[in-house]
Short mmCIF file of C-alpha atoms in Angstrom, two decimals:
data_model
loop_
_atom_site.label_atom_id
_atom_site.label_comp_id
_atom_site.label_asym_id
_atom_site.label_seq_id
_atom_site.Cartn_x
_atom_site.Cartn_y
_atom_site.Cartn_z
CA MET H 1 23.62 -12.70 -25.50
CA HIS H 2 21.58 -15.36 -23.84
CA ARG H 3 19.96 -17.94 -26.05
CA LYS H 4 17.91 -21.11 -25.51
CA VAL H 5 18.81 -23.84 -27.91
CA THR H 6 16.03 -26.40 -28.80
CA LYS H 7 15.60 -29.09 -31.45
CA ILE H 8 12.38 -29.37 -33.43
CA ALA H 9 12.41 -32.28 -35.92
CA GLY H 10 16.14 -32.14 -36.12
CA ILE H 11 16.28 -28.32 -36.63
CA VAL H 12 18.05 -26.21 -34.02
CA THR H 13 16.15 -23.05 -32.96
CA ARG H 14 17.28 -20.49 -30.53
CA MET H 15 15.26 -18.30 -28.07
CA ASN H 16 16.62 -14.77 -28.11
CA TYR H 17 16.09 -13.83 -24.51
CA GLU H 18 17.40 -10.33 -24.88
CA ALA H 19 15.14 -9.55 -27.87
CA PHE H 20 12.12 -10.93 -26.01
CA PHE H 21 12.81 -8.67 -22.97
CA ALA H 22 13.45 -5.71 -25.15
CA GLY H 23 10.32 -6.22 -27.16
CA HIS H 24 8.18 -6.51 -24.01
CA LEU H 25 9.63 -3.34 -22.68
CA ASP H 26 9.02 -1.48 -26.03
CA ARG H 27 5.43 -2.49 -25.80
CA LEU H 28 5.16 -1.15 -22.29
CA ARG H 29 6.74 2.22 -23.50
CA ASP H 30 4.32 2.36 -26.47
CA GLU H 31 1.23 1.88 -24.20
CA GLY H 32 2.67 4.54 -21.76
CA ARG H 33 2.95 1.89 -19.04
CA TYR H 34 6.74 1.79 -18.70
CA ARG H 35 7.59 2.60 -15.08
CA VAL H 36 10.28 5.39 -14.71
CA PHE H 37 11.52 5.83 -11.24
CA ALA H 38 12.20 9.42 -9.90
CA GLU H 39 15.39 9.38 -8.08
CA LEU H 40 14.74 11.47 -4.95
CA GLU H 41 16.97 12.63 -2.13
CA ARG H 42 14.83 13.19 0.99
CA ILE H 43 15.68 16.17 3.17
CA VAL H 44 15.04 15.90 6.81
CA GLY H 45 13.10 18.98 8.00
CA ALA H 46 11.89 20.00 4.53
CA PHE H 47 9.20 17.43 3.77
CA PRO H 48 7.44 17.40 1.36
CA ARG H 49 10.20 18.98 -0.47
CA ALA H 50 13.07 16.63 -1.97
CA ARG H 51 15.92 16.75 -4.28
CA LEU H 52 15.43 15.27 -7.72
CA HIS H 53 18.46 13.64 -9.40
CA SER H 54 18.20 13.33 -13.13
CA LYS H 55 20.86 11.95 -15.57
CA GLY H 56 22.36 14.87 -17.49
CA ALA H 57 20.53 17.57 -15.63
CA ALA H 58 21.19 19.76 -12.47
CA THR H 59 19.76 18.50 -9.27
CA ARG H 60 16.70 20.48 -8.21
CA GLU H 61 14.09 20.68 -5.47
CA VAL H 62 10.48 19.33 -6.09
CA THR H 63 7.50 19.01 -4.02
CA VAL H 64 6.39 15.41 -3.50
CA TRP H 65 2.61 14.83 -3.56
CA CYS H 66 2.50 11.01 -3.87
CA SER H 67 4.43 9.81 -0.81
CA ASN H 68 3.02 7.02 1.43
CA ASP H 69 4.90 8.68 4.34
CA TYR H 70 1.33 9.81 5.29
CA LEU H 71 2.03 11.55 8.51
CA ALA H 72 5.72 12.65 7.58
CA MET H 73 7.01 10.50 10.49
CA GLY H 74 9.89 9.40 8.38
CA GLN H 75 11.60 12.64 9.36
CA HIS H 76 10.19 13.09 12.87
CA PRO H 77 12.99 13.77 15.44
CA VAL H 78 11.63 11.19 17.93
CA VAL H 79 12.05 8.43 15.05
CA ILE H 80 15.48 9.73 13.93
CA GLU H 81 16.77 9.83 17.51
CA ALA H 82 15.54 6.24 18.25
CA MET H 83 17.11 4.92 15.12
CA GLN H 84 20.47 6.66 15.72
CA ALA H 85 20.54 5.49 19.28
CA ALA H 86 19.86 1.85 18.27
CA ILE H 87 22.62 2.06 15.52
CA GLY H 88 25.07 3.36 18.03
CA ALA H 89 24.31 0.72 20.52
CA GLN H 90 23.71 -2.36 18.41
CA GLY H 91 25.09 -1.74 14.99
CA SER H 92 23.28 -2.27 11.69
CA GLY H 93 21.95 -5.85 10.78
CA ALA H 94 19.96 -8.21 13.22
CA GLY H 95 22.46 -11.00 12.62
CA GLY H 96 20.17 -13.60 11.37
CA THR H 97 16.67 -14.87 11.01
CA ARG H 98 14.32 -14.55 13.86
CA ASN H 99 14.97 -18.29 14.73
CA ILE H 100 18.77 -18.17 14.50
CA SER H 101 20.15 -15.19 16.58
CA GLY H 102 17.98 -12.60 14.88
CA THR H 103 15.34 -11.97 17.51
CA ASN H 104 16.15 -8.65 19.24
CA THR H 105 14.63 -7.08 22.27
CA LEU H 106 13.45 -4.21 20.05
CA HIS H 107 11.55 -6.70 17.93
CA THR H 108 9.66 -8.24 20.89
CA ALA H 109 8.93 -4.63 22.23
CA LEU H 110 7.63 -3.50 18.94
CA GLU H 111 5.40 -6.65 18.69
CA ARG H 112 3.94 -5.99 22.09
CA GLU H 113 3.19 -2.35 21.22
CA LEU H 114 1.54 -3.44 17.98
CA ALA H 115 -0.73 -6.06 19.81
CA ALA H 116 -1.68 -3.43 22.24
CA LEU H 117 -2.51 -0.91 19.47
CA HIS H 118 -4.98 -3.27 18.06
CA GLY H 119 -6.28 -4.75 21.30
CA LYS H 120 -5.02 -8.26 20.40
CA GLU H 121 -3.07 -10.92 22.28
CA ALA H 122 -0.03 -10.94 20.07
CA ALA H 123 1.70 -9.55 16.93
CA LEU H 124 4.38 -10.70 14.60
CA VAL H 125 6.75 -8.42 12.65
CA PHE H 126 7.71 -9.23 9.06
CA THR H 127 10.20 -7.46 6.72
CA SER H 128 7.46 -5.81 4.70
CA GLY H 129 3.63 -5.56 4.60
CA TYR H 130 3.72 -7.53 1.29
CA VAL H 131 5.55 -10.48 3.11
CA ALA H 132 3.22 -10.21 6.02
CA ASN H 133 0.21 -10.71 3.66
CA GLU H 134 1.63 -13.33 1.40
CA THR H 135 3.21 -15.34 4.29
CA SER H 136 0.12 -15.28 6.52
CA LEU H 137 -2.49 -16.07 3.82
CA GLN H 138 -0.45 -18.70 2.11
CA THR H 139 0.33 -20.46 5.56
CA LEU H 140 -3.27 -20.31 6.71
CA GLY H 141 -4.67 -21.32 3.40
CA ALA H 142 -2.25 -24.22 2.94
CA LEU H 143 -2.44 -25.80 6.30
CA LEU H 144 -6.12 -25.33 7.36
CA PRO H 145 -7.65 -28.58 6.09
CA GLY H 146 -9.74 -27.97 2.97
CA CYS H 147 -9.63 -24.27 3.52
CA GLU H 148 -11.50 -21.86 1.23
CA LEU H 149 -10.27 -18.29 0.81
CA TYR H 150 -12.87 -15.43 -0.10
CA SER H 151 -11.12 -12.40 -1.55
CA ASP H 152 -12.40 -8.97 -2.34
CA ALA H 153 -12.02 -8.26 -5.96
CA PHE H 154 -9.89 -5.26 -5.32
CA ASN H 155 -7.38 -6.78 -2.92
CA HIS H 156 -3.83 -5.86 -3.04
CA ALA H 157 -1.33 -7.99 -5.11
CA SER H 158 0.25 -9.30 -1.86
CA MET H 159 -3.03 -10.82 -0.73
CA ILE H 160 -3.62 -12.17 -4.19
CA ALA H 161 -0.28 -13.85 -4.16
CA GLY H 162 -0.62 -15.38 -0.82
CA ILE H 163 -4.02 -16.79 -1.59
CA ARG H 164 -2.82 -18.28 -4.89
CA HIS H 165 0.38 -19.81 -3.42
CA SER H 166 -1.65 -21.46 -0.65
CA GLY H 167 -3.25 -23.75 -3.21
CA ALA H 168 -6.51 -23.45 -1.38
CA VAL H 169 -9.86 -22.97 -3.06
CA ARG H 170 -10.21 -19.28 -3.66
CA LYS H 171 -13.36 -17.31 -4.49
CA ILE H 172 -13.63 -13.67 -5.42
CA PHE H 173 -16.51 -11.56 -4.27
CA ARG H 174 -17.41 -8.29 -5.97
CA HIS H 175 -15.75 -5.26 -4.36
CA ASN H 176 -17.45 -4.47 -0.95
CA ASP H 177 -20.55 -6.42 -2.02
CA LEU H 178 -22.04 -7.90 1.04
CA ARG H 179 -24.76 -9.75 -0.79
CA HIS H 180 -22.25 -11.53 -3.18
CA LEU H 181 -19.99 -12.42 -0.36
CA GLU H 182 -23.00 -13.91 1.61
CA GLU H 183 -24.13 -15.88 -1.44
CA LEU H 184 -20.69 -17.46 -1.88
CA LEU H 185 -20.34 -18.39 1.78
CA ALA H 186 -23.84 -19.70 1.93
CA ALA H 187 -23.06 -22.12 -0.97
CA ALA H 188 -20.13 -23.77 0.99
CA SER H 189 -20.06 -26.55 3.48
CA PRO H 190 -20.62 -25.43 6.90
CA ASP H 191 -17.74 -27.56 8.10
CA THR H 192 -15.16 -26.16 5.65
CA PRO H 193 -12.58 -23.82 7.19
CA LYS H 194 -12.88 -20.33 5.58
CA ILE H 195 -11.14 -17.07 5.51
CA VAL H 196 -12.63 -13.81 4.22
CA ALA H 197 -9.69 -11.36 3.17
CA PHE H 198 -10.33 -7.74 2.62
CA GLU H 199 -8.96 -4.26 3.09
CA SER H 200 -10.22 -1.28 5.10
CA VAL H 201 -9.01 1.58 2.94
CA TYR H 202 -8.43 0.73 -0.86
CA SER H 203 -5.41 2.77 -1.84
CA MET H 204 -6.26 3.51 -5.40
CA ASP H 205 -9.85 4.75 -5.14
CA GLY H 206 -9.80 5.72 -1.53
CA ASP H 207 -12.97 4.02 -0.58
CA ILE H 208 -13.52 2.14 2.82
CA SER H 209 -15.07 -1.24 3.39
CA PRO H 210 -17.91 -2.06 5.70
CA ILE H 211 -15.68 -3.91 8.19
CA GLY H 212 -18.24 -4.85 10.76
CA GLU H 213 -20.82 -6.09 8.28
CA ILE H 214 -18.16 -8.14 6.46
CA CYS H 215 -17.02 -9.74 9.83
CA ASP H 216 -20.52 -10.46 10.80
CA ILE H 217 -21.10 -12.26 7.67
CA ALA H 218 -17.89 -14.15 7.79
CA HIS H 219 -18.61 -15.42 11.34
CA ARG H 220 -22.24 -16.28 10.45
CA TYR H 221 -20.67 -18.84 8.12
CA GLY H 222 -17.76 -20.05 10.33
CA ALA H 223 -15.07 -17.97 8.56
CA LEU H 224 -12.21 -16.08 9.93
CA ALA H 225 -12.17 -12.19 9.03
CA TYR H 226 -8.67 -11.13 7.79
CA LEU H 227 -8.36 -7.35 7.36
CA ASP H 228 -5.53 -5.45 5.61
CA GLU H 229 -5.31 -2.07 7.37
CA VAL H 230 -2.05 -1.05 5.62
CA HIS H 231 -3.35 2.38 4.41
CA ALA H 232 -5.23 3.07 7.65
CA VAL H 233 -3.10 2.20 10.64
CA GLY H 234 -1.80 5.30 12.32
CA MET H 235 -4.31 7.51 10.55
CA TYR H 236 -7.75 6.47 11.76
CA GLY H 237 -9.12 5.62 15.36
CA GLU H 238 -8.49 7.41 18.58
CA HIS H 239 -4.92 5.71 18.92
CA GLY H 240 -4.21 5.09 15.23
CA GLY H 241 -5.43 1.55 15.27
CA GLY H 242 -7.14 1.98 11.86
CA VAL H 243 -10.57 2.17 10.57
CA ALA H 244 -11.60 -0.87 12.71
CA GLU H 245 -10.67 1.11 15.78
CA ARG H 246 -12.60 4.22 14.40
CA ASP H 247 -15.63 2.24 13.72
CA GLY H 248 -15.48 0.30 16.95
CA VAL H 249 -15.25 -3.29 15.39
CA THR H 250 -11.69 -4.16 16.10
CA ALA H 251 -12.75 -7.15 18.29
CA LYS H 252 -14.78 -8.47 15.38
CA VAL H 253 -11.63 -8.75 13.21
CA ASP H 254 -9.86 -12.05 13.71
CA ILE H 255 -6.57 -11.15 12.06
CA ILE H 256 -5.32 -7.55 11.34
CA GLN H 257 -2.40 -6.93 8.98
CA GLY H 258 -0.69 -3.69 8.88
CA THR H 259 2.52 -1.94 7.83
CA LEU H 260 5.30 0.13 9.41
CA ALA H 261 6.20 1.83 6.13
CA LYS H 262 3.41 4.24 5.51
CA ALA H 263 2.00 6.25 8.52
CA PHE H 264 4.84 5.14 10.76
CA GLY H 265 7.44 6.14 8.28
CA ALA H 266 9.82 3.13 8.59
CA VAL H 267 9.64 -0.23 6.84
CA GLY H 268 8.15 -3.64 7.70
CA GLY H 269 4.78 -5.31 8.06
CA TYR H 270 2.91 -7.22 10.83
CA ILE H 271 -0.04 -9.24 11.88
CA ALA H 272 -2.00 -9.03 15.17
CA SER H 273 -4.41 -11.71 16.40
CA THR H 274 -4.82 -14.26 19.05
CA ALA H 275 -1.67 -15.71 20.54
CA ALA H 276 -2.26 -19.20 18.95
CA THR H 277 -2.93 -17.62 15.49
CA VAL H 278 0.28 -15.59 15.72
CA ASP H 279 2.30 -18.50 16.95
CA PHE H 280 0.91 -20.82 14.19
CA VAL H 281 2.12 -18.28 11.52
CA ARG H 282 5.46 -17.72 13.34
CA SER H 283 6.11 -21.43 13.36
CA CYS H 284 4.70 -22.44 10.05
CA GLY H 285 5.20 -19.55 7.76
CA SER H 286 8.23 -19.88 5.52
CA GLY H 287 8.28 -16.17 4.54
CA PHE H 288 8.85 -15.41 8.08
CA ILE H 289 11.02 -18.43 9.09
CA PHE H 290 13.65 -18.01 6.32
CA THR H 291 14.00 -14.30 6.19
CA THR H 292 16.59 -12.23 7.93
CA SER H 293 14.91 -10.10 10.50
CA LEU H 294 14.56 -6.31 10.48
CA PRO H 295 17.66 -4.41 11.68
CA PRO H 296 17.30 -3.29 15.28
CA ALA H 297 17.53 0.27 14.31
CA ILE H 298 14.42 -0.20 12.02
CA ALA H 299 12.56 -1.85 14.94
CA ALA H 300 13.52 1.02 17.20
CA ALA H 301 12.43 3.60 14.76
CA ALA H 302 9.07 1.88 14.20
CA LEU H 303 8.55 1.47 17.97
CA ALA H 304 9.15 5.11 18.53
CA SER H 305 6.72 6.10 15.83
CA VAL H 306 4.00 3.85 16.84
CA ARG H 307 4.24 5.17 20.40
CA HIS H 308 4.22 8.82 19.16
CA VAL H 309 1.41 8.39 16.61
CA ASN H 310 -0.68 6.55 19.24
CA THR H 311 -0.48 9.58 21.68
CA HIS H 312 -0.76 12.37 19.25
CA PRO H 313 -4.38 12.40 17.68
CA GLU H 314 -3.75 15.88 16.37
CA LEU H 315 -1.73 14.37 13.65
CA ARG H 316 -4.81 12.47 12.48
CA VAL H 317 -7.16 15.58 12.77
CA ARG H 318 -4.72 17.64 10.65
CA HIS H 319 -4.19 14.88 8.10
CA GLN H 320 -7.89 14.49 7.61
CA GLU H 321 -8.33 18.20 7.39
CA ARG H 322 -5.68 18.52 4.62
CA ALA H 323 -7.27 15.78 2.62
CA SER H 324 -10.68 17.25 2.81
CA THR H 325 -9.33 20.71 1.95
CA LEU H 326 -7.44 19.49 -1.13
CA LYS H 327 -10.50 17.60 -2.39
CA ARG H 328 -12.67 20.63 -1.96
CA ARG H 329 -10.21 22.91 -3.64
CA LEU H 330 -9.60 20.57 -6.62
CA ALA H 331 -13.29 20.37 -7.26
CA ALA H 332 -13.77 23.98 -6.97
CA ALA H 333 -10.97 24.49 -9.51
CA GLY H 334 -12.85 22.25 -12.06
CA LEU H 335 -10.39 19.38 -11.89
CA PRO H 336 -11.64 15.85 -11.98
CA VAL H 337 -11.11 14.71 -8.42
CA MET H 338 -12.55 11.13 -8.02
CA PRO H 339 -15.03 10.44 -5.09
CA SER H 340 -13.10 9.34 -1.97
CA VAL H 341 -14.05 9.07 1.69
CA SER H 342 -10.39 8.60 2.78
CA HIS H 343 -7.16 10.57 2.69
CA ILE H 344 -6.50 9.28 -0.76
CA VAL H 345 -7.17 11.88 -3.38
CA PRO H 346 -7.27 10.43 -6.94
CA VAL H 347 -7.45 12.70 -9.95
CA SER H 348 -8.92 11.07 -13.06
CA VAL H 349 -7.05 11.01 -16.34
CA GLY H 350 -8.41 7.86 -18.15
CA ASP H 351 -5.51 7.15 -20.50
CA ALA H 352 -2.22 5.68 -19.73
CA ALA H 353 -0.09 7.60 -22.14
CA LEU H 354 -1.84 11.07 -21.11
CA CYS H 355 -1.39 10.03 -17.46
CA LYS H 356 2.39 9.62 -18.02
CA GLN H 357 2.46 12.92 -19.98
CA ALA H 358 0.68 14.69 -17.16
CA SER H 359 3.02 13.44 -14.61
CA ASP H 360 6.18 14.42 -16.79
CA LEU H 361 4.70 17.92 -17.26
CA LEU H 362 4.18 18.57 -13.65
CA LEU H 363 7.67 17.60 -12.91
CA ASP H 364 9.39 19.34 -15.80
CA ARG H 365 7.34 22.54 -15.71
CA HIS H 366 6.37 22.87 -12.04
CA ASP H 367 8.69 20.97 -9.94
CA ILE H 368 5.76 18.73 -8.66
CA TYR H 369 6.29 15.04 -8.40
CA VAL H 370 3.17 12.73 -8.76
CA GLN H 371 3.63 9.26 -10.08
CA PRO H 372 1.13 8.07 -12.81
CA ILE H 373 -1.03 5.19 -11.76
CA ASN H 374 -1.68 2.94 -14.79
CA TYR H 375 -2.75 -0.65 -15.56
CA PRO H 376 -2.26 -3.18 -13.97
CA THR H 377 -2.46 -1.17 -10.63
CA VAL H 378 -5.80 0.07 -11.84
CA PRO H 379 -8.09 -1.16 -14.72
CA ARG H 380 -7.52 0.28 -18.02
CA GLY H 381 -9.42 3.32 -18.74
CA THR H 382 -9.22 4.43 -15.05
CA GLU H 383 -5.63 5.84 -15.13
CA ARG H 384 -5.12 8.55 -12.62
CA LEU H 385 -2.87 10.79 -10.53
CA ARG H 386 -2.97 9.61 -6.86
CA LEU H 387 -2.44 12.59 -4.59
CA THR H 388 -1.61 11.92 -0.84
CA PRO H 389 -1.71 15.21 1.25
CA THR H 390 0.06 15.07 4.57
CA PRO H 391 -0.06 17.21 7.69
CA LEU H 392 2.96 19.21 6.19
CA HIS H 393 1.33 20.12 2.85
CA SER H 394 0.47 23.77 3.31
CA ASP H 395 -2.12 25.97 1.58
CA GLU H 396 0.53 27.45 -0.59
CA HIS H 397 1.53 23.88 -1.61
CA MET H 398 -2.04 23.25 -2.59
CA THR H 399 -2.29 26.45 -4.53
CA ASN H 400 0.86 25.61 -6.59
CA LEU H 401 -0.54 22.13 -7.28
CA ILE H 402 -3.83 23.34 -8.55
CA VAL H 403 -2.31 26.00 -10.76
CA ALA H 404 0.11 23.40 -12.11
CA LEU H 405 -2.70 20.82 -12.75
CA GLN H 406 -4.85 23.44 -14.62
CA ASP H 407 -1.94 24.24 -16.85
CA VAL H 408 -1.23 20.51 -17.59
CA TRP H 409 -4.92 19.92 -18.19
CA GLN H 410 -5.09 22.74 -20.58
CA THR H 411 -1.84 21.69 -22.34
CA LEU H 412 -2.96 18.04 -22.86
CA GLY H 413 -6.68 18.88 -23.50
CA LEU H 414 -7.85 16.69 -20.69
CA SER H 415 -11.40 16.61 -19.54
CA PRO H 416 -12.37 18.44 -16.47
CA ARG H 417 -14.97 15.80 -15.59
CA VAL H 418 -14.35 12.46 -13.83
CA ALA H 419 -14.73 9.75 -16.53
CA ALA H 420 -17.18 7.60 -14.39
CA GLU H 421 -19.65 10.38 -14.08
#
């Protein structure tokens, strides 16, 4: 057993690490916040079905309603074929960091494609969206002299981490509150470098930011506008360039950050901006410099997916229709679907333990997998089930989900109304 030995006034005391860890985990369980991972085996051609593996139980098929593979591109033949071809031609790993033998022709082709998608001069690929945010914001905040970072109160943990680790002055503006943002910026010195960091689609509530207005305010006070489009790239805009493209304001955004792991069905993250901005992060960002680059096969899959999604707007049309239909049907069934103007469909529970029980009942009784969303991902008292319909969720899937939710709500005595109303 691991123990820390210290001396206090000549008396030896010991820290029982294992007891501390176990006690903390017990508290998480008591609060209903202990995270249990569902062990899934994805089935090519059967999405949203997957095989659930449980210790001591027979493997069975379940319907997944919480995947971030928003367009089901993770199983698309074009993506699979590109990945298989790259593995056959180049093997598995990249062979090093981007600086030391790890820059592949597929990486550079992918970066050119992403820059073109967003109408920017250049792009830079990272190993994940989290790393892209953390590295970029940390690097910019730390090296711009006297930089101040202005962050939306609902920003993702990766953005918060990058801002904190930069050591720069950070100021939080109320969620999507233009007046508050302007008040904060107006109080700063005009000569101070500033960055306003925010998201387009906020993934837990499904609301969307006023991108153009935020960029206008940022530029009015000499700030760069940094936009996280992780939950929007591929799914909004004529070519899948995100909400900024849909709203015609891409040119106003100085730095766009996105992911390859959601709508594009692969893994990785990126930024797109001016050539100088991208080169600055490439040359100075330790989270990029010292990380082994994505395997060529992953880059090939992502490249094929970006190109396919770019040229198939019907995927976005179907995706939005499925989300709208599900929200309408949930409301008609008397279930507490929360307001959302995006493809995110949150269903309110309002209690961590009950949220976990609802998730368990859906899985055990109805073979439906929806992960509970509890604190700290969302504030206490706003716990919910977060549904993510895809183009491959059928009307029958929706009917089965609604019947299952009604059964669970009745079993647990949950309120049919949204807590915020």
